[in-house]
mmCIF file of C-alpha atoms in Angstrom:
data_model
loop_
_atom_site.group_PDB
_atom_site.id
_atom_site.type_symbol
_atom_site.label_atom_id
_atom_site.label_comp_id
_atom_site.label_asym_id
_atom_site.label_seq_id
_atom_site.Cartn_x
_atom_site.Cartn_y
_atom_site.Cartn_z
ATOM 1 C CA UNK A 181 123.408 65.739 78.688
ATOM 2 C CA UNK A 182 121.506 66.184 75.818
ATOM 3 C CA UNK A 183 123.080 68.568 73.184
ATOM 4 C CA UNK A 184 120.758 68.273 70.282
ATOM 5 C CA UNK A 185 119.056 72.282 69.756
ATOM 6 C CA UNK A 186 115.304 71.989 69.901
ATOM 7 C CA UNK A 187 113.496 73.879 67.855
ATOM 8 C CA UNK A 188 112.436 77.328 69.508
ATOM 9 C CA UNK A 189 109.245 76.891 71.823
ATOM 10 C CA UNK A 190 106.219 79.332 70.936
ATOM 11 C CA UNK A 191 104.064 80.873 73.682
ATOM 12 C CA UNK A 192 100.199 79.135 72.708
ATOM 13 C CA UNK A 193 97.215 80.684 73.479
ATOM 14 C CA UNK A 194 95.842 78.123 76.221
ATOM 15 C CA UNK A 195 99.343 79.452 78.162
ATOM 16 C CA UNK A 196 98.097 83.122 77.485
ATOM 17 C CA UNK A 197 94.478 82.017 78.635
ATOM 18 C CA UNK A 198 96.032 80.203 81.780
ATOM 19 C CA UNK A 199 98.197 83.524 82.539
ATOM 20 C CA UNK A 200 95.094 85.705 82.531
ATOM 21 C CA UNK A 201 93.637 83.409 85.604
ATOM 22 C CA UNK A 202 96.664 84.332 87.828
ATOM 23 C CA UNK A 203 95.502 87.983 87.489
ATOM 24 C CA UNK A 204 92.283 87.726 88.748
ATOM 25 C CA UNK A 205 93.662 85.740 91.618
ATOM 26 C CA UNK A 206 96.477 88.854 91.745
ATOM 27 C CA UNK A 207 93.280 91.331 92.053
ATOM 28 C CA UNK A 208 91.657 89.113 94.835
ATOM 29 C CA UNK A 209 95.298 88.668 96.302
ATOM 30 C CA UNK A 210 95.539 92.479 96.481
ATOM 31 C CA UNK A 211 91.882 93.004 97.847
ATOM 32 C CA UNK A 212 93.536 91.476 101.421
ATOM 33 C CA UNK A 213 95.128 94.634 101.955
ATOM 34 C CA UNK A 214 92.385 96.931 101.612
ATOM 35 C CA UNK A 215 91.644 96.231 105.224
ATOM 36 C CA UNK A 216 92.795 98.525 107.300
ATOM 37 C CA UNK A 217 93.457 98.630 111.355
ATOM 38 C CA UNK A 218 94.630 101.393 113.884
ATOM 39 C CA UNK A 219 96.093 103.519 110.205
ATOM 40 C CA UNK A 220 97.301 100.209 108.643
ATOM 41 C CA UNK A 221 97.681 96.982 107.542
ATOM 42 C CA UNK A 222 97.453 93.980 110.349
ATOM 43 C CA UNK A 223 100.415 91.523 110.632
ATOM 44 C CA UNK A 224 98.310 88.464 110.043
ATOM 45 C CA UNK A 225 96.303 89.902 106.859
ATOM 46 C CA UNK A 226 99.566 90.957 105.202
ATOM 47 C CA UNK A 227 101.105 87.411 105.960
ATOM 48 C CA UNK A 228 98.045 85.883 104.701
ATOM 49 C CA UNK A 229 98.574 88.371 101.681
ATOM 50 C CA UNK A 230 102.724 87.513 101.021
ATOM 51 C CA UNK A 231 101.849 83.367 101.865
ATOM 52 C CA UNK A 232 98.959 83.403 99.198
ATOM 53 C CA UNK A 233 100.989 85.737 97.060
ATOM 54 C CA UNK A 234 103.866 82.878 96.818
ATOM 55 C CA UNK A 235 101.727 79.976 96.620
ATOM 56 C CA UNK A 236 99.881 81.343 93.422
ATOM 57 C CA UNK A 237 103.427 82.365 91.752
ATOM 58 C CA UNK A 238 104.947 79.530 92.778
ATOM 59 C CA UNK A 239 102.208 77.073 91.169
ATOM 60 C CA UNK A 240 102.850 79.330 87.912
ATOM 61 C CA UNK A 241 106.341 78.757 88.135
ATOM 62 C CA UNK A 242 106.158 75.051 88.015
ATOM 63 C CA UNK A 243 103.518 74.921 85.087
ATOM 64 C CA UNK A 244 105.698 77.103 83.152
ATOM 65 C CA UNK A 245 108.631 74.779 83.809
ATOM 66 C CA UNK A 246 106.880 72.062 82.627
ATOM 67 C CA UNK A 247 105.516 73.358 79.547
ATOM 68 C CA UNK A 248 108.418 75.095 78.298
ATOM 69 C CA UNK A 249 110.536 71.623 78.761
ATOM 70 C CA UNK A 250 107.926 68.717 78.195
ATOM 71 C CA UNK A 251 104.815 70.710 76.573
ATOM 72 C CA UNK A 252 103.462 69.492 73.791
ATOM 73 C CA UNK A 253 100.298 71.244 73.207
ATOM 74 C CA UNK A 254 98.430 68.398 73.069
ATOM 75 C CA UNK A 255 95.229 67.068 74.645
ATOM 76 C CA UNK A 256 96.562 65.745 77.333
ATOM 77 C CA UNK A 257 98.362 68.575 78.157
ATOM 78 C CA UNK A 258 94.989 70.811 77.586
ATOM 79 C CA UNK A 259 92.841 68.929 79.899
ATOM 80 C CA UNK A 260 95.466 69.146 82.595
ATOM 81 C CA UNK A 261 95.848 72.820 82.198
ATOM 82 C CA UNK A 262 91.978 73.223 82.567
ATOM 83 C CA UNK A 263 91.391 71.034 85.616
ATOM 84 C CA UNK A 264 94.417 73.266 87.597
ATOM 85 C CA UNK A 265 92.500 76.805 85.749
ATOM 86 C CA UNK A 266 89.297 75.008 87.269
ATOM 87 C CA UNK A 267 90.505 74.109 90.660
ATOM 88 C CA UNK A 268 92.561 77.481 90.764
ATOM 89 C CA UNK A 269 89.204 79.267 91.007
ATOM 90 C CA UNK A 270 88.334 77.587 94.036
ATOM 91 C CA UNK A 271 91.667 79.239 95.305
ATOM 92 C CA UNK A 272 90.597 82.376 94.439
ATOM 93 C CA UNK A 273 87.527 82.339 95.889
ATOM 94 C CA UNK A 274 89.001 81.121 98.887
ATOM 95 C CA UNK A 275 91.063 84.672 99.699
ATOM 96 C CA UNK A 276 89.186 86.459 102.041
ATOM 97 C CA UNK A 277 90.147 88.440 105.265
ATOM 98 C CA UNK A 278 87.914 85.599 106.407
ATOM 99 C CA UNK A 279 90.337 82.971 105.463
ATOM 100 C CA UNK A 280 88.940 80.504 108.601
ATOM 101 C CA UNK A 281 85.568 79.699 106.616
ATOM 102 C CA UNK A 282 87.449 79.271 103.340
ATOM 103 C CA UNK A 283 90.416 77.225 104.946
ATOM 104 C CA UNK A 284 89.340 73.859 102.978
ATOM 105 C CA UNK A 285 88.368 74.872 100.106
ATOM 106 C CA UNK A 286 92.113 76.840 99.515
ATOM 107 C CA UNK A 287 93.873 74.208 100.771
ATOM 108 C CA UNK A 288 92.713 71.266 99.234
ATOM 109 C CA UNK A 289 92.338 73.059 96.098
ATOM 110 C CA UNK A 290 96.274 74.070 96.585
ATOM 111 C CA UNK A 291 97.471 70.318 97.159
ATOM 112 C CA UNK A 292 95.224 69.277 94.120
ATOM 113 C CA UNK A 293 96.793 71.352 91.787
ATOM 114 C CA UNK A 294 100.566 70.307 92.785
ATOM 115 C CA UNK A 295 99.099 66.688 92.759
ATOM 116 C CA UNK A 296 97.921 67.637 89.476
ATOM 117 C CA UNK A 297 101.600 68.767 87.861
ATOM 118 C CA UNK A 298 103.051 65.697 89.747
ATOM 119 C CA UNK A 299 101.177 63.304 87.629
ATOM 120 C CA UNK A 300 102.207 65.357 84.490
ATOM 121 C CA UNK A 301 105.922 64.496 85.102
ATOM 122 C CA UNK A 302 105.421 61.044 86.482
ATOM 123 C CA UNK A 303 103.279 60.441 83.055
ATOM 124 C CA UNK A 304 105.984 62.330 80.962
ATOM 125 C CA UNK A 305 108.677 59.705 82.384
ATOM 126 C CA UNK A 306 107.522 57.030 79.843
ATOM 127 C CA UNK A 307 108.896 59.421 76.936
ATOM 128 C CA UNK A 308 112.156 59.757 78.580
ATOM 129 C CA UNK A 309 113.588 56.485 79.210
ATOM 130 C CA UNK A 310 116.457 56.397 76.879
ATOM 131 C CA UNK A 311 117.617 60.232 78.308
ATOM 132 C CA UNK A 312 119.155 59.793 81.919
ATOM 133 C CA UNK A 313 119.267 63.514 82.392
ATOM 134 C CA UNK A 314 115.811 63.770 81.752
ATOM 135 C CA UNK A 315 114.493 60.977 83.676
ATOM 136 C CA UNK A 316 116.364 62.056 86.949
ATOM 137 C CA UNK A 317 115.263 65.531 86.836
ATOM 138 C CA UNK A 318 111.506 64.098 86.273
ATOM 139 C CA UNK A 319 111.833 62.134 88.835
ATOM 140 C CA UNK A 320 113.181 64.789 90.988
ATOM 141 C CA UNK A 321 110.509 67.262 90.393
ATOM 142 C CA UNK A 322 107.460 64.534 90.810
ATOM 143 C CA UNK A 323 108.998 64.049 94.176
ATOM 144 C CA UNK A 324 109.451 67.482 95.081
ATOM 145 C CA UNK A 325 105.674 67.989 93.858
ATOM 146 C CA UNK A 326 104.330 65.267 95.891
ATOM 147 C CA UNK A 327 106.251 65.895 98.655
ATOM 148 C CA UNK A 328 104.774 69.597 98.792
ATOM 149 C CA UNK A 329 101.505 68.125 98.317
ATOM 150 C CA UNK A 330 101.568 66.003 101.306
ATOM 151 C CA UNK A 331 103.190 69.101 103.176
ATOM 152 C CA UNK A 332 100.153 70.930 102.635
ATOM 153 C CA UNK A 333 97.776 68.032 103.821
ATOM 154 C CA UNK A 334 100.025 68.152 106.764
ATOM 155 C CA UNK A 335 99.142 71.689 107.306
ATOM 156 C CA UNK A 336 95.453 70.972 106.850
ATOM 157 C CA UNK A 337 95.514 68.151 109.648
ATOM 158 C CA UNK A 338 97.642 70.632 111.914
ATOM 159 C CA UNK A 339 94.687 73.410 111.777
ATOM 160 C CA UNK A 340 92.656 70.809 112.069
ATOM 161 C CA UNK A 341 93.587 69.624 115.360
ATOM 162 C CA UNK A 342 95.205 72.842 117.013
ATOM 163 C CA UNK A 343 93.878 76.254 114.751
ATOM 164 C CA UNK A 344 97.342 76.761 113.662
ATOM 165 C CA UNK A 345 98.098 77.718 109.565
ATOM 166 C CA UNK A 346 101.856 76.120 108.687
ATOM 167 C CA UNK A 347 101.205 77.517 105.239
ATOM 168 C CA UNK A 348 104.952 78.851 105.059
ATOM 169 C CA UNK A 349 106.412 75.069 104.955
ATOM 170 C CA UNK A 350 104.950 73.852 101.915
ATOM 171 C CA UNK A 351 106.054 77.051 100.593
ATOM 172 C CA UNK A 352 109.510 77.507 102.106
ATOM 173 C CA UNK A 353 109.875 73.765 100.593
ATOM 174 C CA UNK A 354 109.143 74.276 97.149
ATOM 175 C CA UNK A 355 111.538 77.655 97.049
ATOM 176 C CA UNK A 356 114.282 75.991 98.571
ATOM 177 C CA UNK A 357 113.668 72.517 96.691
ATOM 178 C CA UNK A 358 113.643 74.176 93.220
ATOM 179 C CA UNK A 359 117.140 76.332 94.340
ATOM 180 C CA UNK A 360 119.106 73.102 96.122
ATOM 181 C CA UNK A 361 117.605 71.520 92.401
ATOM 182 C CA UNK A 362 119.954 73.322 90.319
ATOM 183 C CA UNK A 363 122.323 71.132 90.098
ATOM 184 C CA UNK A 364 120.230 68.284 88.085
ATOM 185 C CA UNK A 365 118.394 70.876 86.117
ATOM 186 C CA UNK A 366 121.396 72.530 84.238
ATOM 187 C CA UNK A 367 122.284 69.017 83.030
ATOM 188 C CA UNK A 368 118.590 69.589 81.030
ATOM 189 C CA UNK A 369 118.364 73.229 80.011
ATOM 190 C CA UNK A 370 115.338 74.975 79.102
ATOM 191 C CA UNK A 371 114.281 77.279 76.108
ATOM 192 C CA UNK A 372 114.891 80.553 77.358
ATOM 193 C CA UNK A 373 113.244 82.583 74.861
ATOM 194 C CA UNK A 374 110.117 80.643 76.030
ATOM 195 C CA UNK A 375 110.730 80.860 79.223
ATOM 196 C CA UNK A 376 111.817 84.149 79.674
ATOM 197 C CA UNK A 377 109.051 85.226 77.210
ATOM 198 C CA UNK A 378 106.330 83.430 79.489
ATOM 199 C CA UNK A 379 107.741 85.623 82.248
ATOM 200 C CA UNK A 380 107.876 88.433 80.336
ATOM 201 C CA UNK A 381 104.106 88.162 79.636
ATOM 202 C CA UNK A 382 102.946 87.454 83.246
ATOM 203 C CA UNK A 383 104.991 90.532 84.313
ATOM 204 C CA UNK A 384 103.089 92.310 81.482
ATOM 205 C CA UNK A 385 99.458 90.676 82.985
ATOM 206 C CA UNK A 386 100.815 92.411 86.389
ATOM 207 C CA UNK A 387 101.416 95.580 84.886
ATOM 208 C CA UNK A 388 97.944 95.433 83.555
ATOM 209 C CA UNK A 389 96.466 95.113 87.050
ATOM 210 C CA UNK A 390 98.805 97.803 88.152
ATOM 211 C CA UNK A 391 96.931 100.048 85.665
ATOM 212 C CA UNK A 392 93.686 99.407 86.712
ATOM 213 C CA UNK A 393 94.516 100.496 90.175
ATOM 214 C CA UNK A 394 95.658 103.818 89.215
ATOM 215 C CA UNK A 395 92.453 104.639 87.454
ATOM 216 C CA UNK A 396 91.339 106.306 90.733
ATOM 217 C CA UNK A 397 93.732 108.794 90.294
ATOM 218 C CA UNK A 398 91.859 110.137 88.070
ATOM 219 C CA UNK A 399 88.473 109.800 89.464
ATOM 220 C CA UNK A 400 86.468 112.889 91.281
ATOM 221 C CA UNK A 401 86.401 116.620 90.160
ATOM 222 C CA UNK A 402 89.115 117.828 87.742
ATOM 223 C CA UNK A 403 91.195 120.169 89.289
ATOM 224 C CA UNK A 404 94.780 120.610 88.917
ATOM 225 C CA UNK A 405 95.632 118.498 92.080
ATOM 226 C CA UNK A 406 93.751 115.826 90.298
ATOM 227 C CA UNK A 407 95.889 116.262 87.074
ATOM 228 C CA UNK A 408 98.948 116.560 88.712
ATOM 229 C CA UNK A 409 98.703 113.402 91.104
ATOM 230 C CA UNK A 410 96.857 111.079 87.962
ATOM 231 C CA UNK A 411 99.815 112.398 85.714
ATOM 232 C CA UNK A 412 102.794 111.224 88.321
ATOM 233 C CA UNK A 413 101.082 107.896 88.865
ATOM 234 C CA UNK A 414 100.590 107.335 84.955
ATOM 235 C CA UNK A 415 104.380 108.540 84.582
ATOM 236 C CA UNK A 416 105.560 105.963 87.425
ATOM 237 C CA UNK A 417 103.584 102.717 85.866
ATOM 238 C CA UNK A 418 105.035 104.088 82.611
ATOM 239 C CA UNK A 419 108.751 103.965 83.876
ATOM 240 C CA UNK A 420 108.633 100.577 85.770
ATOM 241 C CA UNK A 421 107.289 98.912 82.315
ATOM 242 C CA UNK A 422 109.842 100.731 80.026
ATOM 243 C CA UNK A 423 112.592 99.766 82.822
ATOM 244 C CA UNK A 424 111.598 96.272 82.184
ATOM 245 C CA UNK A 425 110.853 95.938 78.640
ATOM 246 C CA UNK A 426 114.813 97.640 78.618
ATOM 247 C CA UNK A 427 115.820 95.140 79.961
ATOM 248 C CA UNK A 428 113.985 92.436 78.442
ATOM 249 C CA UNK A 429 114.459 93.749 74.333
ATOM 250 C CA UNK A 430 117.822 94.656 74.501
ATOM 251 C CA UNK A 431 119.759 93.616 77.659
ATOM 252 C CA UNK A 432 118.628 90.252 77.704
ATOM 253 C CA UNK A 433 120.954 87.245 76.395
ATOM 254 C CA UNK A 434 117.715 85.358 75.263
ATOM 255 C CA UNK A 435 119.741 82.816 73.544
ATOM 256 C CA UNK A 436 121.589 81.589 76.800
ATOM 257 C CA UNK A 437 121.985 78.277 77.857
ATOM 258 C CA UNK A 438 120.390 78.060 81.051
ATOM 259 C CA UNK A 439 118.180 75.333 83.429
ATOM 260 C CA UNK A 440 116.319 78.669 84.117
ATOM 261 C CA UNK A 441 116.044 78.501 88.113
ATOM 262 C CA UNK A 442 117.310 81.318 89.239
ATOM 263 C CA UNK A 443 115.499 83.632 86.453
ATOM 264 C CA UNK A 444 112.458 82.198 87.122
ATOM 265 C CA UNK A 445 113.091 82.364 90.907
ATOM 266 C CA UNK A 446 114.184 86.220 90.501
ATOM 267 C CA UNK A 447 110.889 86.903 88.752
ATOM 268 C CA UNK A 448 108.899 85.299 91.942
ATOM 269 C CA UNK A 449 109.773 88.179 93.918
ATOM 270 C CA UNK A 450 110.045 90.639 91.287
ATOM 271 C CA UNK A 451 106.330 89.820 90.539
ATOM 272 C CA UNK A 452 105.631 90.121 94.491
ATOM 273 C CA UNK A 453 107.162 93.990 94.630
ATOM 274 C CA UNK A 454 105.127 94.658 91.859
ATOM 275 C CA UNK A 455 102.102 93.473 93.779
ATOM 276 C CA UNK A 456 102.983 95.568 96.449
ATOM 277 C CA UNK A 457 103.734 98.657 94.297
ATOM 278 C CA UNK A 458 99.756 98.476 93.248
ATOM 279 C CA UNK A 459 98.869 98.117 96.651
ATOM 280 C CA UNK A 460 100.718 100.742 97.898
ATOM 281 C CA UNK A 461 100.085 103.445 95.027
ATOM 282 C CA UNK A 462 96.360 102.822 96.266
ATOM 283 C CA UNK A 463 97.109 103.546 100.196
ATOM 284 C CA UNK A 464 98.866 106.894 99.303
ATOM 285 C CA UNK A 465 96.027 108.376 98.727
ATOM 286 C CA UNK A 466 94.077 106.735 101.281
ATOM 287 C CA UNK A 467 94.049 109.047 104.041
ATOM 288 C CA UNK A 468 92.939 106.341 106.294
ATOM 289 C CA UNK A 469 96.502 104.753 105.929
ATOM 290 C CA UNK A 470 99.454 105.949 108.129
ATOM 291 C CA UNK A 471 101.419 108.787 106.290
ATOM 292 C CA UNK A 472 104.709 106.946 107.941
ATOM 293 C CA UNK A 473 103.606 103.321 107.055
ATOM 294 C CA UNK A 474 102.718 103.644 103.838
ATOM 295 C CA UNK A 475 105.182 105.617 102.877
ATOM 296 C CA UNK A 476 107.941 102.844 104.171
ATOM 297 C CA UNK A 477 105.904 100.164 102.369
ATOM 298 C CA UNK A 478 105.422 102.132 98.799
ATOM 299 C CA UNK A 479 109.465 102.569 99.301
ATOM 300 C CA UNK A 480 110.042 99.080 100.387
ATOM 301 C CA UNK A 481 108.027 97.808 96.905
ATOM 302 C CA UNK A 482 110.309 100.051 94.654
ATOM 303 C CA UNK A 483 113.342 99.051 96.223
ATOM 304 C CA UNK A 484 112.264 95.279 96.055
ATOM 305 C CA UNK A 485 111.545 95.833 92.796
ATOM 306 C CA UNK A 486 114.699 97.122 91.181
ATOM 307 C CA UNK A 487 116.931 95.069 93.297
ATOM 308 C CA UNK A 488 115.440 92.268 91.399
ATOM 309 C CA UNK A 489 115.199 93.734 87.960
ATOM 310 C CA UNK A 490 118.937 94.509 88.758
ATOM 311 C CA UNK A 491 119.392 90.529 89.716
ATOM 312 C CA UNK A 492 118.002 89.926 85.728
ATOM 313 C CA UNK A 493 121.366 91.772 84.735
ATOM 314 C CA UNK A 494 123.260 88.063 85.138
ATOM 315 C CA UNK A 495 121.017 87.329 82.104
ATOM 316 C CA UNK A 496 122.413 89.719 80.279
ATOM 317 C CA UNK A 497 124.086 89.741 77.094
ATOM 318 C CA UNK A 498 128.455 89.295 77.679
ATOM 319 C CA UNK A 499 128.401 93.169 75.730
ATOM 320 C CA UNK A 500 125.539 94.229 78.052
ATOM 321 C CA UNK A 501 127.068 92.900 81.852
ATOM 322 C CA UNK A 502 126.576 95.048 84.765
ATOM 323 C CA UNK A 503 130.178 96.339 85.628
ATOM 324 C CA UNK A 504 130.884 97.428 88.711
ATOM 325 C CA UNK A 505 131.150 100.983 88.344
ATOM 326 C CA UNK A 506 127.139 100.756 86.641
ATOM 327 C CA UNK A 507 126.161 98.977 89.731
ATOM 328 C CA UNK A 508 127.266 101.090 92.048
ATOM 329 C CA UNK A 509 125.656 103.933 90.256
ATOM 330 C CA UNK A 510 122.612 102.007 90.749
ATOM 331 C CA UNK A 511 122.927 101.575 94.109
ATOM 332 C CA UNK A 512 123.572 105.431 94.552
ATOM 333 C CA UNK A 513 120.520 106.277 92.835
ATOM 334 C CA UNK A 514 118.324 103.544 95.396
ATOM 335 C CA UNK A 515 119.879 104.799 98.681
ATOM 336 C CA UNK A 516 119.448 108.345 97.490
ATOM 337 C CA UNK A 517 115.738 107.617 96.624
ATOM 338 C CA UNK A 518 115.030 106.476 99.862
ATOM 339 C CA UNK A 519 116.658 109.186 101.992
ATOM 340 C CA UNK A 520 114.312 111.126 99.892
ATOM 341 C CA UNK A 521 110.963 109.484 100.366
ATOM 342 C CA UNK A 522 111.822 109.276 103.928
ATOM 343 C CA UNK A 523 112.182 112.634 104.438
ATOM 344 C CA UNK A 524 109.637 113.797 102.277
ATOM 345 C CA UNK A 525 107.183 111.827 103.262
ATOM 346 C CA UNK A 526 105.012 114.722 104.461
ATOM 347 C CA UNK A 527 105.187 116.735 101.195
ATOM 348 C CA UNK A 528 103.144 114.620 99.105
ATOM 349 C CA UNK A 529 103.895 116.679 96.111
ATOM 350 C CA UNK A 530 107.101 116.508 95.708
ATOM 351 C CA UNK A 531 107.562 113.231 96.974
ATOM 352 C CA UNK A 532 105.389 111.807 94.239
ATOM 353 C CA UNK A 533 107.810 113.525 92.112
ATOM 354 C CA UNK A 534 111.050 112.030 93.284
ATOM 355 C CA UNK A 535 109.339 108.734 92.598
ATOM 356 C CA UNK A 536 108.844 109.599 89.165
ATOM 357 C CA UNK A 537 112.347 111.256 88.917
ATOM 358 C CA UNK A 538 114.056 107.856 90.113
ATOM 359 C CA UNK A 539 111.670 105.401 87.945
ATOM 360 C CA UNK A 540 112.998 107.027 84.789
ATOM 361 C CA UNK A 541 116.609 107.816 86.062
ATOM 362 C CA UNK A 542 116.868 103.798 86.121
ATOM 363 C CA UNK A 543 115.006 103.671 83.132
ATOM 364 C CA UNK A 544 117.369 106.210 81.019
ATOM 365 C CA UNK A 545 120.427 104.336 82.701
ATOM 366 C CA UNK A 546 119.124 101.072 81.078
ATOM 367 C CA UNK A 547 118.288 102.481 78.132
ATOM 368 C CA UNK A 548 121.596 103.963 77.283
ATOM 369 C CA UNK A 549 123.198 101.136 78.473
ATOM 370 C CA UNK A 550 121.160 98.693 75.651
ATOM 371 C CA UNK A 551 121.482 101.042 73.185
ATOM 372 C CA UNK A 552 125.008 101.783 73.314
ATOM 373 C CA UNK A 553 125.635 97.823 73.683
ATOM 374 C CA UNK A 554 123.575 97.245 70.794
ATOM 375 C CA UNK A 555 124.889 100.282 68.354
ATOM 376 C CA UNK A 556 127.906 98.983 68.356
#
């Protein structure tokens, strides 16, 4: 194992750029679930929705592996970045409630792309054959890479021949591939102040998408309903990201020596509940949608969300750890919140406001918690 300390990773612009074409394929992602049936959403749009959803994060998650460890912002590197921006396009045009005449073009795109970061590694071998770590986790990752590629070519003969989608094994592959992985990837740890800075950023890209959906809160007539309901939904965006950036600026052990996995992993599904938490901020005041449904699902999306930002806490700082009297506290606060919504649910006024309430109860918890760390 490799202990020499590499010089601190910057986020470059061409990442930044790359980032930004993961949210337009978030907003065409989200547009799935603006199709409503008998008061809400159907089973096989919102599978469509969560298998897209992981496919997208999950191609993020290995480009951002593979800069932040073998990156060199270089040519090479640049024209592979803009083929997968290129052929990610095609992906996004490819999500549609239609998904049967856009079947092809999604798919092969999808294999292309993980074909794509497969050569990257197997090319990045040559510069690693005096470093056995290196080399076996290379190796390791072009196989897992291919493998998923010819997983999803698999799943374009099967619908092929019988009508069937088997999008979920590619998927299920690469998420349990990268976990069972761990092992040979601490042996080569990543920067984590890149890498949890690159996270940090798409979360933020999320956020921004997230904002944009609550701008028809305050379309229409003023009135004071309008104020009041624009004003909670600011207020809740406005908690999640200060919860977060807590978290991130002065909970976070940036400087830990990590192989990254399981952070990276964490922020798959954090990313996903935020998803949902746009979606489901725009269904409450769709009358169209089930008052029962989509109040489960807009409670479902906060939980999912915190119980991941909690999972960030083992990246925390030794002074900052999550002791078990905090969590517990936390998990007070959830189960309370949801008792709440629940039975609430027809008193859209105040249950708007327990939302807010909780948001920035967790966000004053990790606050305090930070600062005090920090102060002393």
């Amino acid at each position: 194992m490799s202990l020499l300390k590499k010089e601190e990773k910057k986020v470059e612009f061409l990442e930044l750029i790359y980032d930004l074409i993961f949210v337009y394929i978030v907003g065409r992602n989200n547009s799935l679930l603006h199709h409503i049936e008998n008061g809400f959403i159907s089973w096989g749009v919102f599978l469509a929705y969560v298998l897209c959803t992981l496919a997208v994060i999950q191609i993020w998650n290995f480009s951002t592996f593979y800069i932040n460890l073998y990156g060199r912002n270089s040519v090479r590197d640049h024209i592979f970045l803009f083929i997968n921006m290129y052929l990610l396009y095609h992906m996004a045009d490819g999500i549609n409630t239609q998904w049967e005449q856009s079947f092809y073009r999604f798919n092969i795109a999808w294999a292309l792309i993980i074909l794509n970061l497969a050569v990257q590694h197997l090319i990045e071998i040559r510069h690693h054959s005096d470093s056995s770590d290196e080399l076996r986790q290379l190796r390791r990752k072009a196989a897992i890479l291919i493998i998923e590629a010819a997983l999803i070519g698999v799943h374009i003969l099967i619908y092929s021949l019988t009508g069937v989608s088997a999008a979920y094994v590619p998927i299920l592959f690469g998420i349990l591939a990268t976990m069972f992985s761990g092992r040979i990837n601490a042996r080569v740890p990543v920067d984590f102040a890149h890498l949890s800075e690159r996270a940090m950023l798409y979360v933020v890209f999320t956020f921004g998408e997230m904002i944009i959906v609550i701008a028809s809160y305050f379309g229409g007539e003023l009135s004071m309903n309008s104020v009041y309901f624009s004003l909670m939904a600011f207020l809740i965006v406005v908690g999640l990201f200060l919860s977060y950036g807590t978290l991130y600026n002065r909970i976070l052990d940036r400087e830990r020596v990590t192989n990254g996995t399981g952070y990276m992993l964490i922020h798959v599904f954090l990313i996903f509940a935020l998803n949902n938490i746009s979606v489901a901020l725009e269904f409450m005041r769709d009358e169209e949608v089930s008052l029962t449904e989509k109040t489960l699902f807009l409670t479902g999306s906060f939980v999912l969300y915190f119980v991941f930002l909690f999972l960030l806490g083992l990246y925390s700082k030794k002074r900052c750890a999550f002791h078990k009297g905090f969590v517990w506290t936390l998990v007070a606060l959830m189960a309370s919140f949801v008792v709440l919504m629940i039975l609430l649910r027809g008193m859209m006024y105040i249950n708007i406001a327990v939302t807010v309430v909780y948001v920035f109860l967790i966000f004053v918890l990790m606050y305090v918690k930070g600062r005090r760390i920090n102060d002393e």
